[in-house]
């Protein structure tokens, strides 16, 4: 007989790990115990050597789906002659710092039960187990147990209690465990404001209405979705009208991978993403299909997800596999509705609502991913991913709170060599979003047992997050670190790749406040966590009307033409529709309300306007997305001229580029050709600047980040050209390159600063 003391680290708590170990040990006739400790699971295993070896070998291979093992280590102990295997109570310390898992899609075992007429949970829309179901969205406090979830109001029946208490059961300590007798129930509301009578079969009634063209509100995992038949153009248009959303693409839900493959092109990486427990929206290339064009107008991509709750599975069955639009339940850009009390906000949008009585505590939007090359790129990292901890390459000697940016708000907590990035909180200008931001920071601090001893925020003093950070730091009496926006983007990329070395950061972005008070966004930085230098940037241009120039790309086109001293009056593009041209010209000539920017996002806008693609945008990044799609459709191999200034700071002169784009537009060159040449030119600029920086700084690691790098074409072409040139190239794959990734970068910088 031998006895081993085995320590397992990683995401091993709250994911069904102890019952798994119990079953595995029993199977191998091993005695001993398993216990949750602070930061690890501790196993004491006693048996004959061969059995112990097999046990250890199989342990990582058959681990539960939501577990993630980082390390297993063991030492010998003297045998105590233990024959039985027990699950022992958690150490007090472990209770204080549990790891909350992310919400997970309905697992295969639960799905089988859902459609098994003999099962007691047959067609029960809220079944779940330790391997799947709601987590973050139902947590109200720490430690994670049923009393501190939104399931607290549901008393378990005897059958559920028996499963919950049985270490050998798949539902052992599954906090949201429920059944038709004791758990949450569906309710159909015929008018969103009226509490209708509970129908005999709400799902069938809801599905029938959707198939007839109605717009429904559906309570999901992290909030309400608005639902309609994606094949019904009139319904989709009506949803756009009611939601006040002109063109921004809607995501769809399809029943299966096969359906996704019928509607879109799906490669293996994309298919794997669709089917992960996180079940994100995956942006896929559209095919000709039954989906109405209005689902994602002028867009070669479609956001597709698979059903991830039992309720979704039942609904997709009830609509007989029709693809359904599933878009966030909100009006225009407001935060998604998640509380039943707020359902009134959707009263004018939805004809009926399918809701239930399990409250959602943490509002959590769907995650959105795209495959670039063969790796994942996040547009939004939220449901299914948050709050999964990320390794931090620099040790946070004291607990850190980093509050992120303004749009696409996220916050991060860091302690030791670990960081947790929150779910997506949206635009913090919205009061509701800001309130959730404040409340969820408090919740995460409680869940992870952290009281911040340093706080990091963006340099922009007017971000709601920055104001919060200043007030909180003062209240706690802890230091506040303000971090330059693009430095945070650089650090975010370095941190997720585990790099602790200086690198070249190519940060192309919409806007972020620079250290000189102007708006940056076309930056070449060198540096690491503690310091950075702005070693190159795009030529600063005026933004006539400030924020308004972001919504109206034609203003940027005029500003670039003005800067390049290119002819304006006789140009079609400028004359076309704008009586305001004169006004904007006057603003440029007299420097009125026209802040400077080096933003590549604005350059994309200007080129889109000059090429005749669009003069106004209805959502952020729209012009850039359309230029990308056009470029991808062209095989033109032309490139525009550009020039780099000499000197300490390398400036990219955009005047030759703009003049050439304008000349192409005047010669009625196809927009796709202009878009293609523009992308090629940007890649050439990136490579040339990086070569120069390598020559002077000896750095060969390049990090591509900033919102513009959500552009898959630009990202993959810049990456492959740089690799061919001998650079090591890093793109963001774990947090978004856009402002959703800022909080991680700020946390890493703060960790390196407060050693
Ligand atoms: Zn399950
Ligand atoms: Zn029950
Ligand atoms: Fe940014």
XYZ file of C-alpha atoms and ligand atoms in Angstrom:
758
model
C 0.000 0.000 0.000
C 1.105 3.526 -0.777
C -0.349 6.927 0.092
C 0.047 10.077 -1.959
C -0.767 13.696 -1.228
C -1.875 15.169 -4.553
C -2.395 18.858 -5.246
C -4.313 20.032 -8.298
C -4.347 23.636 -9.440
C -6.453 25.396 -12.031
C -10.195 25.853 -12.484
C -11.084 22.890 -10.297
C -13.682 24.252 -7.904
C -17.383 24.624 -8.568
C -17.103 22.525 -11.713
C -17.997 19.079 -10.406
C -14.423 18.156 -9.653
C -14.854 16.506 -6.258
C -17.589 14.055 -7.333
C -15.455 13.283 -10.352
C -12.481 12.451 -8.121
C -14.732 10.458 -5.796
C -16.004 8.313 -8.661
C -12.579 7.861 -10.191
C -11.064 6.843 -6.839
C -13.881 4.414 -6.113
C -13.487 2.877 -9.556
C -9.784 2.271 -8.911
C -10.420 0.989 -5.357
C -8.532 3.870 -3.846
C -9.166 5.099 -0.321
C -8.600 8.574 1.070
C -10.231 11.939 0.588
C -10.681 14.999 -1.583
C -11.016 18.537 -0.300
C -11.245 22.078 -1.671
C -8.380 24.165 -0.392
C -7.604 27.778 -1.057
C -6.374 27.832 -4.649
C -6.246 24.069 -5.151
C -7.936 20.726 -4.701
C -6.155 18.396 -2.294
C -6.436 14.630 -2.713
C -5.116 11.990 -0.358
C -5.046 8.706 -2.193
C -4.176 5.327 -0.770
C -3.986 2.070 -2.667
C -1.549 -0.193 -4.444
C 1.053 1.453 -6.603
C -0.323 0.345 -9.956
C -3.803 1.588 -9.067
C -2.437 4.932 -7.900
C -0.442 5.324 -11.108
C -3.494 4.579 -13.242
C -5.588 6.958 -11.139
C -3.090 9.788 -11.666
C -2.752 9.051 -15.334
C -6.491 9.053 -15.969
C -7.248 12.002 -13.739
C -6.524 14.805 -16.219
C -7.844 12.867 -19.212
C -11.387 12.358 -17.949
C -11.787 15.613 -16.002
C -15.209 17.306 -16.132
C -15.773 19.583 -19.119
C -15.667 22.867 -17.230
C -12.528 21.987 -15.287
C -9.193 23.280 -16.425
C -6.139 21.699 -14.812
C -3.020 23.858 -14.751
C -0.803 21.608 -12.640
C -0.795 18.301 -10.729
C 1.875 17.582 -8.151
C 2.196 14.855 -5.544
C 4.372 13.600 -2.694
C 4.432 10.309 -0.781
C 2.968 10.086 2.726
C 2.918 7.236 5.182
C -0.155 5.025 4.670
C -3.047 5.227 7.163
C -4.812 2.164 5.840
C -7.825 4.114 4.551
C -10.166 1.965 2.439
C -13.074 4.305 1.945
C -12.938 7.434 -0.150
C -14.598 10.564 1.256
C -15.365 14.083 0.195
C -14.423 16.249 3.158
C -15.698 19.742 3.891
C -13.855 22.644 2.310
C -11.168 24.378 4.251
C -12.485 27.691 5.586
C -9.973 29.582 3.512
C -11.156 27.910 0.334
C -14.669 29.100 1.066
C -13.516 32.684 1.128
C -11.856 32.690 -2.265
C -13.825 30.432 -4.540
C -13.495 30.584 -8.252
C -16.823 31.211 -9.870
C -17.091 29.418 -13.171
C -18.539 31.026 -16.277
C -22.051 30.164 -17.443
C -21.968 27.047 -19.589
C -24.124 25.628 -22.360
C -26.403 22.687 -21.607
C -24.179 19.571 -21.529
C -24.738 16.350 -23.486
C -26.001 14.433 -20.436
C -28.571 17.098 -19.589
C -29.617 17.329 -23.227
C -30.277 13.585 -23.270
C -32.455 13.904 -20.182
C -34.276 16.894 -21.675
C -35.544 14.794 -24.577
C -35.983 11.509 -22.695
C -39.698 10.924 -21.969
C -38.738 8.557 -19.140
C -36.651 11.166 -17.321
C -38.187 13.154 -14.510
C -36.834 16.312 -16.083
C -38.253 15.527 -19.530
C -38.764 18.867 -21.329
C -37.881 20.831 -18.222
C -36.371 24.140 -19.469
C -34.195 24.711 -16.391
C -32.357 21.431 -15.939
C -28.618 21.676 -15.344
C -25.812 19.883 -13.541
C -22.303 20.511 -12.246
C -21.069 20.359 -15.826
C -23.388 23.011 -17.206
C -25.901 25.732 -16.531
C -25.973 29.213 -15.069
C -23.119 30.414 -12.846
C -22.013 34.037 -12.954
C -25.438 35.283 -14.016
C -27.142 33.939 -10.877
C -24.494 34.707 -8.268
C -25.447 37.324 -5.708
C -22.574 36.980 -3.242
C -19.807 34.817 -1.838
C -19.185 32.054 -1.038
C -20.824 30.405 -4.022
C -23.653 28.305 -2.663
C -27.364 28.138 -3.299
C -28.209 30.729 -0.658
C -26.161 33.288 -2.529
C -27.656 32.690 -5.941
C -30.965 33.706 -7.459
C -32.036 30.077 -6.791
C -32.256 30.884 -3.076
C -36.027 31.314 -3.294
C -36.565 27.774 -4.615
C -36.629 25.065 -1.950
C -35.224 21.803 -3.309
C -37.620 18.851 -3.416
C -36.515 15.571 -1.845
C -35.384 14.077 -5.141
C -33.274 17.096 -6.051
C -31.879 17.263 -2.520
C -30.840 13.611 -2.703
C -28.965 14.238 -5.954
C -27.412 17.399 -4.555
C -26.150 15.515 -1.492
C -24.872 12.419 -3.312
C -21.143 12.629 -4.067
C -21.544 10.091 -6.841
C -24.245 12.104 -8.582
C -23.717 14.449 -11.504
C -25.676 17.056 -9.543
C -23.626 16.851 -6.355
C -23.463 20.434 -5.076
C -24.789 21.798 -8.366
C -26.162 25.018 -6.869
C -28.826 25.724 -9.504
C -30.193 22.138 -9.450
C -33.935 22.087 -10.093
C -36.767 19.997 -11.465
C -40.336 20.621 -12.631
C -41.584 20.043 -9.097
C -39.363 22.484 -7.236
C -37.667 24.771 -9.739
C -38.346 27.838 -11.868
C -41.280 27.972 -14.267
C -41.954 29.546 -17.587
C -44.543 32.187 -18.121
C -45.913 33.543 -21.369
C -46.924 37.183 -21.373
C -49.070 38.024 -24.294
C -48.518 41.742 -24.004
C -45.183 42.460 -22.444
C -46.781 44.727 -19.858
C -49.612 42.415 -18.875
C -49.212 39.429 -16.641
C -50.994 36.857 -18.729
C -52.306 33.562 -17.471
C -49.764 30.746 -17.539
C -50.422 28.844 -20.715
C -50.440 25.088 -20.819
C -47.419 25.129 -23.118
C -45.796 28.554 -23.294
C -42.982 27.407 -25.603
C -45.311 26.118 -28.302
C -47.451 29.256 -28.084
C -44.400 31.511 -28.271
C -42.914 29.549 -31.189
C -46.194 29.692 -33.111
C -46.353 33.472 -32.730
C -42.747 33.848 -33.916
C -43.421 31.678 -36.965
C -46.405 33.924 -37.757
C -44.158 36.984 -37.812
C -44.369 38.261 -34.244
C -41.474 39.767 -32.338
C -40.906 38.121 -28.983
C -38.868 38.900 -25.895
C -37.161 35.797 -24.531
C -35.546 35.607 -21.119
C -32.198 33.944 -21.579
C -29.194 33.363 -19.371
C -27.780 36.863 -19.021
C -30.679 38.994 -20.185
C -33.578 39.243 -22.575
C -33.249 38.594 -26.280
C -35.540 39.959 -28.951
C -36.534 37.142 -31.228
C -38.081 36.891 -34.675
C -38.049 34.541 -37.650
C -34.813 35.290 -39.526
C -36.441 34.166 -42.805
C -39.197 36.759 -42.505
C -37.915 40.026 -44.005
C -40.959 41.999 -42.857
C -40.531 40.829 -39.258
C -36.811 41.619 -39.319
C -37.484 45.112 -40.693
C -40.187 45.702 -38.119
C -37.770 44.664 -35.377
C -35.233 47.162 -36.735
C -37.853 49.893 -36.735
C -39.049 49.196 -33.199
C -35.574 48.724 -31.811
C -34.361 51.882 -33.581
C -31.514 50.004 -35.107
C -30.919 50.793 -38.771
C -28.170 48.572 -40.035
C -26.160 47.041 -37.226
C -26.196 43.288 -37.868
C -28.428 40.996 -35.803
C -27.142 37.657 -34.573
C -29.078 34.490 -35.265
C -29.534 31.213 -33.439
C -29.698 27.992 -35.425
C -30.556 24.551 -34.152
C -27.378 22.687 -34.999
C -23.947 22.822 -36.511
C -25.403 21.375 -39.705
C -27.844 24.290 -39.927
C -24.993 26.738 -39.364
C -23.117 25.072 -42.222
C -26.100 25.433 -44.509
C -26.392 29.178 -43.841
C -22.699 30.038 -43.572
C -19.274 28.700 -44.424
C -17.897 27.037 -41.300
C -14.354 25.746 -40.890
C -13.188 23.375 -38.156
C -12.006 26.130 -35.799
C -15.302 27.945 -36.178
C -17.315 24.787 -35.656
C -15.369 24.028 -32.488
C -16.108 27.527 -31.199
C -19.818 27.208 -31.944
C -19.902 24.000 -29.937
C -17.844 25.033 -26.900
C -19.497 25.321 -23.509
C -19.125 29.105 -23.848
C -21.379 29.014 -26.938
C -20.423 32.443 -28.270
C -21.793 34.226 -31.321
C -19.343 33.317 -34.086
C -19.026 35.672 -37.055
C -19.205 33.486 -40.155
C -19.138 34.044 -43.906
C -22.683 34.040 -45.253
C -23.914 31.689 -47.966
C -27.042 32.034 -50.055
C -29.709 30.913 -47.617
C -33.240 31.368 -46.420
C -32.160 34.142 -44.033
C -33.466 37.586 -44.962
C -30.819 40.018 -46.188
C -32.041 42.537 -43.587
C -30.581 40.406 -40.786
C -27.101 41.733 -41.627
C -27.432 44.215 -44.477
C -24.358 44.979 -46.633
C -22.364 42.546 -44.599
C -20.664 39.372 -45.814
C -20.714 38.000 -42.269
C -23.446 36.695 -40.065
C -23.214 36.249 -36.289
C -24.369 32.717 -35.488
C -24.813 30.860 -32.228
C -26.178 27.498 -31.167
C -28.792 26.960 -28.435
C -27.108 27.145 -25.048
C -29.902 26.772 -22.524
C -32.443 23.936 -22.340
C -35.081 26.573 -23.063
C -33.309 27.451 -26.320
C -33.202 23.777 -27.299
C -36.925 23.418 -26.690
C -37.676 26.619 -28.602
C -35.527 25.650 -31.592
C -37.374 22.333 -31.679
C -40.746 24.096 -31.475
C -39.943 26.386 -34.432
C -38.868 23.255 -36.320
C -35.325 24.480 -36.818
C -36.160 27.888 -38.303
C -33.200 30.246 -37.877
C -34.171 32.911 -35.338
C -32.888 36.431 -34.986
C -31.662 36.711 -31.392
C -30.522 40.155 -30.583
C -30.035 41.892 -27.278
C -33.257 42.957 -25.638
C -32.813 46.682 -25.630
C -33.603 49.779 -27.584
C -30.841 51.187 -29.739
C -27.696 51.223 -27.603
C -29.166 50.915 -24.124
C -27.969 48.097 -21.875
C -29.778 44.812 -22.406
C -32.870 44.304 -20.232
C -32.330 41.578 -17.646
C -34.672 42.337 -14.744
C -38.315 41.353 -15.060
C -39.272 44.700 -13.559
C -37.670 46.367 -16.595
C -39.582 44.271 -19.083
C -41.797 47.314 -19.578
C -38.899 48.883 -21.443
C -39.516 46.313 -24.176
C -43.285 46.809 -24.192
C -43.265 48.739 -27.478
C -40.711 46.436 -29.044
C -42.035 42.942 -28.350
C -45.485 41.563 -29.078
C -45.147 38.883 -26.438
C -42.631 37.653 -23.906
C -41.510 34.226 -22.797
C -40.150 34.723 -19.333
C -39.576 32.784 -16.120
C -39.130 33.275 -12.417
C -35.415 32.552 -12.017
C -33.954 36.040 -11.571
C -30.852 37.101 -13.496
C -28.522 38.903 -11.144
C -25.531 39.711 -13.357
C -26.477 41.081 -16.761
C -24.247 39.311 -19.251
C -24.314 39.859 -22.995
C -23.485 37.146 -25.491
C -19.817 36.885 -26.360
C -18.846 37.567 -29.972
C -15.838 35.957 -31.634
C -14.332 35.733 -35.065
C -11.706 33.376 -36.412
C -8.743 35.214 -37.923
C -6.205 32.976 -39.600
C -6.459 29.956 -37.354
C -6.887 31.736 -34.059
C -9.774 33.299 -32.189
C -10.291 37.016 -32.037
C -12.769 38.419 -29.535
C -15.125 41.210 -30.480
C -16.772 40.909 -27.079
C -15.721 38.636 -24.235
C -18.609 38.148 -21.887
C -21.073 35.280 -21.262
C -19.366 31.906 -21.104
C -15.885 33.385 -20.646
C -16.137 35.839 -17.765
C -15.002 35.490 -15.013
C -12.534 32.792 -16.036
C -9.177 33.766 -14.482
C -6.254 34.621 -16.755
C -2.590 34.148 -15.850
C -0.691 37.389 -15.313
C 2.975 37.438 -16.327
C 3.811 40.041 -13.701
C 3.108 39.398 -10.056
C 0.559 41.742 -8.508
C 2.128 42.234 -5.115
C -1.032 43.932 -3.907
C -4.634 43.445 -5.032
C -5.474 45.671 -7.986
C -8.680 46.977 -9.495
C -8.453 48.250 -13.080
C -11.591 49.939 -14.366
C -11.085 49.898 -18.159
C -12.376 52.493 -20.606
C -15.685 54.095 -21.430
C -17.298 52.253 -24.343
C -17.194 48.447 -24.171
C -16.574 48.739 -20.459
C -14.973 45.899 -18.532
C -13.039 45.935 -15.276
C -10.325 43.629 -14.024
C -9.151 42.408 -10.650
C -5.618 41.158 -10.187
C -3.902 39.385 -7.347
C -0.675 37.435 -7.419
C -0.207 35.972 -10.850
C -3.859 35.972 -11.748
C -6.287 38.458 -13.264
C -10.019 38.274 -13.708
C -11.578 40.330 -16.484
C -15.273 41.057 -16.020
C -18.143 40.502 -18.383
C -19.018 43.256 -20.869
C -20.703 46.246 -19.241
C -21.324 48.334 -22.336
C -21.242 52.079 -22.692
C -20.757 53.562 -19.237
C -22.431 56.784 -20.371
C -25.695 54.954 -19.845
C -26.865 55.280 -16.287
C -27.999 51.646 -16.162
C -24.663 50.416 -17.452
C -22.796 52.562 -14.978
C -24.897 51.283 -12.096
C -24.164 47.694 -13.095
C -20.471 48.586 -13.351
C -20.422 49.849 -9.753
C -22.487 47.002 -8.401
C -20.605 44.252 -10.260
C -17.223 45.571 -9.141
C -18.448 45.143 -5.574
C -19.761 41.663 -6.399
C -16.496 40.509 -8.018
C -14.470 41.897 -5.124
C -16.618 39.819 -2.791
C -16.461 36.704 -4.986
C -12.710 36.807 -5.288
C -12.093 38.084 -1.777
C -10.268 41.204 -2.911
C -10.107 44.680 -1.446
C -8.122 46.789 -3.908
C -4.884 48.299 -2.647
C -4.238 50.101 -5.933
C -6.565 51.277 -8.677
C -5.808 51.860 -12.342
C -7.857 53.802 -14.878
C -7.586 55.514 -18.241
C -5.918 58.891 -18.493
C -9.125 60.397 -19.833
C -10.561 62.292 -16.853
C -14.112 62.352 -18.247
C -14.602 58.608 -18.603
C -17.202 57.525 -16.057
C -14.796 54.735 -15.110
C -11.990 57.251 -14.435
C -14.231 59.341 -12.206
C -15.282 56.208 -10.339
C -11.635 55.192 -9.927
C -10.620 58.580 -8.540
C -13.465 58.607 -6.026
C -12.881 54.989 -4.991
C -9.122 55.448 -4.590
C -9.735 58.489 -2.405
C -12.321 56.639 -0.322
C -10.024 53.633 0.186
C -6.927 55.783 0.599
C -5.043 53.770 -2.041
C -2.915 54.993 -4.959
C -4.536 55.751 -8.323
C -2.611 55.094 -11.503
C -3.775 56.765 -14.717
C -2.730 54.782 -17.777
C -2.413 56.088 -21.316
C -5.052 54.418 -23.467
C -2.785 52.877 -26.101
C -0.188 51.849 -23.563
C -2.996 49.847 -21.943
C -3.797 48.230 -25.316
C -0.119 47.263 -25.683
C 0.071 45.893 -22.145
C -3.172 43.971 -22.621
C -1.675 42.083 -25.548
C 1.638 41.486 -23.782
C -0.162 40.217 -20.687
C -2.396 37.723 -22.443
C 0.611 36.273 -24.270
C 2.496 35.961 -20.984
C 5.231 38.280 -22.249
C 7.365 40.288 -19.867
C 9.698 41.956 -22.344
C 9.566 45.210 -24.283
C 7.918 45.061 -27.687
C 6.802 47.195 -30.592
C 3.121 48.006 -30.246
C 1.197 48.791 -33.407
C -1.969 50.234 -31.907
C -4.640 51.290 -34.391
C -7.753 52.504 -32.701
C -10.776 54.758 -32.763
C -9.737 57.224 -30.142
C -7.912 57.491 -26.863
C -6.444 60.435 -25.030
C -2.722 60.934 -25.625
C -0.143 62.322 -23.239
C -0.041 65.541 -25.305
C -3.771 66.179 -24.890
C -4.635 65.243 -28.492
C -6.620 62.202 -29.542
C -4.394 59.297 -30.504
C -5.291 56.192 -32.462
C -2.614 55.467 -35.064
C 0.291 54.714 -32.770
C 3.611 52.935 -32.863
C 4.824 52.438 -29.314
C 7.827 50.687 -27.839
C 7.867 49.563 -24.273
C 6.556 47.129 -21.742
C 4.410 47.408 -18.662
C 6.189 50.129 -16.752
C 7.105 52.556 -19.494
C 6.476 53.233 -23.138
C 7.579 55.671 -25.817
C 5.515 56.973 -28.694
C 8.010 56.294 -31.465
C 5.698 56.759 -34.423
C 2.221 57.890 -35.319
C -0.042 58.911 -38.153
C -0.080 62.570 -39.121
C -2.537 64.455 -36.873
C -5.687 65.638 -38.632
C -8.509 67.831 -37.407
C -11.860 66.314 -36.489
C -14.333 69.002 -37.517
C -17.145 68.981 -34.971
C -15.391 66.562 -32.615
C -17.641 63.562 -31.882
C -19.858 64.466 -34.810
C -16.980 63.701 -37.156
C -17.099 60.112 -35.880
C -20.742 59.718 -36.905
C -20.235 61.551 -40.201
C -17.221 60.245 -42.101
C -17.686 62.872 -44.851
C -16.384 65.419 -42.333
C -13.186 63.414 -41.959
C -12.924 63.155 -45.748
C -13.035 66.949 -45.961
C -10.505 67.301 -43.159
C -8.055 64.957 -44.894
C -8.553 66.674 -48.259
C -8.050 70.061 -46.604
C -4.878 68.791 -44.970
C -3.572 67.356 -48.246
C -4.495 70.587 -50.035
C -6.370 68.467 -52.512
C -9.127 70.142 -54.536
C -12.413 70.095 -52.700
C -15.024 72.341 -54.282
C -15.202 70.489 -57.539
C -15.213 67.057 -55.969
C -18.368 65.046 -56.264
C -17.886 63.389 -52.922
C -17.890 66.661 -51.057
C -20.602 68.390 -53.066
C -22.945 65.460 -53.160
C -25.327 66.003 -50.343
C -23.884 68.318 -47.830
C -25.004 71.837 -47.479
C -22.813 71.710 -44.405
C -19.639 71.532 -46.465
C -19.093 75.253 -46.191
C -19.588 75.164 -42.446
C -17.077 72.354 -42.016
C -14.573 74.123 -44.247
C -14.938 77.221 -42.100
C -14.329 75.126 -38.987
C -11.162 73.722 -40.517
C -9.906 77.108 -41.725
C -10.511 78.787 -38.383
C -9.752 75.824 -36.085
C -13.162 75.854 -34.454
C -14.194 72.794 -32.426
C -11.811 70.580 -34.375
C -9.566 68.546 -32.094
C -6.448 66.887 -33.499
C -6.374 63.147 -33.991
C -3.918 60.588 -35.331
C -6.637 57.901 -35.371
C -6.513 55.190 -38.034
C -10.206 54.590 -37.331
C -10.898 58.103 -38.646
C -8.650 57.465 -41.651
C -10.810 54.439 -42.487
C -13.883 56.673 -42.220
C -12.384 59.269 -44.561
C -11.407 56.686 -47.167
C -14.871 55.111 -46.975
C -16.440 58.489 -47.660
C -14.053 59.363 -50.496
C -14.629 55.963 -52.109
C -18.368 56.620 -52.011
C -19.026 53.757 -49.593
C -20.729 55.842 -46.948
C -20.876 59.350 -45.527
C -22.638 58.587 -42.291
C -22.368 55.641 -39.924
C -25.134 54.286 -37.746
C -22.843 52.238 -35.510
C -19.226 52.334 -34.473
C -16.793 50.814 -36.945
C -19.390 50.455 -39.702
C -17.363 52.198 -42.411
C -14.300 50.147 -41.546
C -16.246 46.885 -41.701
C -17.600 47.753 -45.116
C -14.191 48.728 -46.448
C -12.814 45.434 -45.183
C -15.565 43.466 -46.906
C -15.002 45.370 -50.162
C -11.248 44.875 -49.992
C -11.701 41.149 -49.454
C -13.700 40.998 -52.687
C -10.930 42.496 -54.820
C -7.683 41.035 -56.105
C -6.192 44.346 -57.231
C -2.490 44.521 -56.397
C -2.046 48.288 -56.427
C -0.707 50.280 -53.520
C -0.962 53.980 -52.669
C 2.048 56.168 -51.963
C 2.828 57.072 -48.395
C 5.821 58.607 -46.753
C 7.487 58.407 -43.375
C 9.242 61.300 -41.760
C 12.796 60.952 -40.460
C 13.738 61.825 -36.946
C 13.195 60.501 -33.487
C 9.453 60.103 -33.910
C 8.409 58.623 -37.208
C 5.348 60.315 -38.644
C 3.223 58.628 -41.310
C 2.314 61.284 -43.823
C -1.176 60.532 -45.124
C -1.274 63.327 -47.715
C 0.032 61.314 -50.690
C -2.323 58.484 -49.749
C -5.355 60.774 -49.566
C -4.502 62.504 -52.832
C -4.228 59.121 -54.548
C -7.509 57.870 -53.068
C -9.226 61.074 -54.214
C -7.755 60.694 -57.694
C -8.973 57.088 -57.868
C -12.416 58.174 -56.731
C -12.492 60.959 -59.333
C -11.565 58.430 -62.003
C -14.559 56.336 -60.908
C -12.332 53.499 -59.724
C -14.441 50.775 -58.066
C -14.799 51.156 -54.303
C -13.571 47.572 -53.871
C -10.322 48.432 -55.661
C -9.824 51.556 -53.554
C -10.528 49.556 -50.393
C -8.089 46.827 -51.463
C -5.317 49.321 -52.246
C -5.932 51.108 -48.958
C -5.511 47.888 -46.955
C -2.358 46.987 -48.874
C -0.991 50.442 -48.152
C -1.654 50.182 -44.421
C 0.106 46.813 -44.286
C 3.083 48.295 -46.139
C 3.201 51.207 -43.678
C 3.105 48.845 -40.688
C 5.948 46.742 -42.082
C 8.096 49.736 -42.987
C 7.702 51.434 -39.611
C 8.397 48.174 -37.765
C 11.546 47.612 -39.812
C 12.770 51.048 -38.855
C 11.973 50.488 -35.218
C 13.745 47.140 -35.240
C 16.835 48.818 -36.671
C 16.925 51.430 -33.922
C 15.553 49.531 -30.925
C 16.595 45.929 -31.712
C 13.087 44.822 -30.759
C 11.609 42.065 -32.900
C 8.352 41.348 -31.082
C 5.376 43.166 -32.573
C 2.009 43.397 -30.903
C -1.028 44.320 -32.997
C -3.858 45.796 -30.963
C -6.554 48.464 -30.843
C -10.093 48.300 -32.189
C -9.029 48.617 -35.830
C -7.399 45.193 -35.553
C -10.815 43.599 -35.310
C -10.409 43.953 -39.067
C -9.481 40.366 -39.967
C -8.007 41.231 -43.350
C -5.683 43.902 -41.974
C -4.719 41.717 -38.994
C -3.900 38.590 -40.940
C -2.072 40.363 -43.761
C -0.023 42.530 -41.404
C 0.780 39.437 -39.350
C 1.948 37.311 -42.263
C 4.011 40.109 -43.842
C 5.726 40.812 -40.520
C 6.391 37.120 -39.901
C 7.940 36.816 -43.357
C 10.159 39.695 -42.335
C 11.409 37.829 -39.289
C 9.279 39.470 -36.609
C 7.540 37.632 -33.818
C 3.947 38.791 -34.129
C 1.258 38.719 -31.449
C -2.442 39.352 -31.883
C -5.029 39.374 -29.112
C -6.862 36.070 -28.731
C -8.046 36.033 -25.131
C -9.447 39.508 -24.610
C -10.617 41.833 -27.396
C -8.159 44.144 -29.181
C -10.796 46.862 -28.720
C -11.484 48.749 -25.499
C -12.958 45.617 -23.889
C -9.322 44.568 -23.373
C -8.124 47.781 -21.723
C -8.788 46.696 -18.147
C -6.410 43.724 -18.416
C -3.652 46.013 -19.746
C -4.228 48.550 -16.981
C -4.082 45.766 -14.388
C -0.771 44.455 -15.758
C 0.711 47.967 -15.805
C -0.425 48.577 -12.234
C 1.034 45.215 -11.157
C 4.396 46.171 -12.665
C 4.243 49.674 -11.198
C 3.334 48.847 -7.602
C 5.910 46.163 -6.940
Zn -25.478 19.261 -17.534
Zn -36.747 19.117 -7.566
Fe -9.010 51.965 -27.682
